[in-house]
C-alpha positions as semicolon CSV with decimal commas, in nm:
position;residue;x (nm);y (nm);z (nm)
1;T;-0,016;-0,006;0,034
2;A;0,290;0,257;0,065
3;H;0,417;0,193;-0,276
4;Q;0,062;0,247;-0,439
5;S;0,045;0,590;-0,236
6;D;0,407;0,680;-0,382
7;L;0,265;0,591;-0,693
8;A;-0,046;0,762;-0,675
9;Q;0,140;1,075;-0,517
10;Q;0,378;1,074;-0,846
11;I;0,078;1,044;-1,096
12;L;-0,064;1,364;-0,908
13;V;0,268;1,562;-0,965
14;M;0,260;1,470;-1,314
15;F;-0,113;1,548;-1,348
16;R;-0,032;1,931;-1,174
17;F;0,258;1,947;-1,427
18;L;0,076;1,841;-1,722
19;L;-0,207;2,088;-1,597
20;I;0,022;2,415;-1,554
21;A;0,169;2,313;-1,905
22;L;-0,163;2,290;-2,052
23;C;-0,291;2,654;-1,938
24;V;0,064;2,817;-2,045
25;A;0,031;2,681;-2,411
26;L;-0,345;2,796;-2,382
27;A;-0,247;3,145;-2,284
28;S;0,045;3,195;-2,482
29;A;-0,210;3,059;-2,822
30;F;-0,393;3,360;-2,752
31;M;-0,108;3,604;-2,737
32;A;-0,034;3,839;-3,024
33;P;0,286;3,816;-3,208
34;V;0,566;4,044;-3,119
35;M;0,620;4,269;-3,396
36;P;0,942;4,459;-3,419
37;S;0,912;4,862;-3,403
38;K;0,956;5,052;-3,716
39;V;1,041;5,371;-3,549
40;G;1,413;5,316;-3,564
41;A;1,378;5,236;-3,938
42;S;1,209;5,570;-4,024
43;K;1,467;5,791;-4,249
44;V;1,253;6,098;-4,223
45;V;1,459;6,412;-4,213
46;M;1,351;6,779;-4,177
47;N;1,563;7,036;-4,350
48;G;1,530;7,394;-4,233
49;G;1,218;7,522;-4,374
50;K;1,123;7,207;-4,580
51;G;0,879;6,952;-4,548
52;F;0,872;6,601;-4,514
53;G;0,915;6,523;-4,885
54;G;1,200;6,771;-4,934
55;G;1,000;7,081;-5,108
56;E;0,915;7,413;-4,993
57;A;0,563;7,476;-4,816
58;T;0,329;7,507;-5,104
59;R;0,014;7,651;-4,926
60;D;-0,085;8,019;-5,001
61;P;-0,210;8,171;-4,698
62;E;-0,393;8,430;-4,910
63;P;-0,764;8,368;-4,944
64;S;-0,848;8,218;-5,218
65;E;-1,119;8,279;-5,509
66;I;-1,435;8,029;-5,472
67;D;-1,554;7,873;-5,808
68;P;-1,947;7,900;-5,793
69;N;-1,968;7,594;-6,039
70;D;-1,730;7,321;-5,801
71;P;-1,947;7,209;-5,578
72;K;-1,667;7,139;-5,339
73;G;-1,549;7,449;-5,376
74;K;-1,641;7,624;-5,017
75;Q;-1,468;7,290;-4,865
76;Q;-1,143;7,331;-5,042
77;A;-1,093;7,718;-5,036
78;I;-0,873;7,919;-4,816
79;H;-1,104;8,128;-4,628
80;K;-0,990;8,454;-4,451
81;A;-0,934;8,425;-4,099
82;E;-0,833;8,689;-3,823
83;T;-0,529;8,781;-3,714
84;F;-0,368;8,674;-3,355
85;A;-0,401;9,061;-3,279
86;E;-0,770;9,072;-3,392
87;Y;-0,820;8,747;-3,186
88;L;-0,694;8,902;-2,856
89;A;-0,869;9,254;-2,916
90;R;-1,213;9,065;-2,994
91;R;-1,154;8,868;-2,705
92;Q;-1,102;9,174;-2,471
93;R;-1,390;9,327;-2,602
94;E;-1,627;9,019;-2,513
95;Q;-1,458;8,990;-2,207
96;A;-1,534;9,377;-2,092
97;A;-1,873;9,340;-2,235
98;G;-1,963;9,027;-2,017
99;Q;-1,827;9,195;-1,679
């Protein structure tokens, strides 16, 4: 009976080991593969005043004409905006009026 008890103990230890190995294998099956980072492979260089493509900035800051025949003309146009000084002056007037 002592031999059977030792054998049962060994089977129990092997069963626990098998169960732990099964849980580890199951957990690793649901993990996403680790992909190497592409940040180090980036070759983007900024050269004084030039954009990422190497060319000068091409956006014209002046308001553009809106073509009435173009259905997307208003979406693609550059609209006139207030300057920062105008914005600050308007904000001061609104705060003074609100008090």
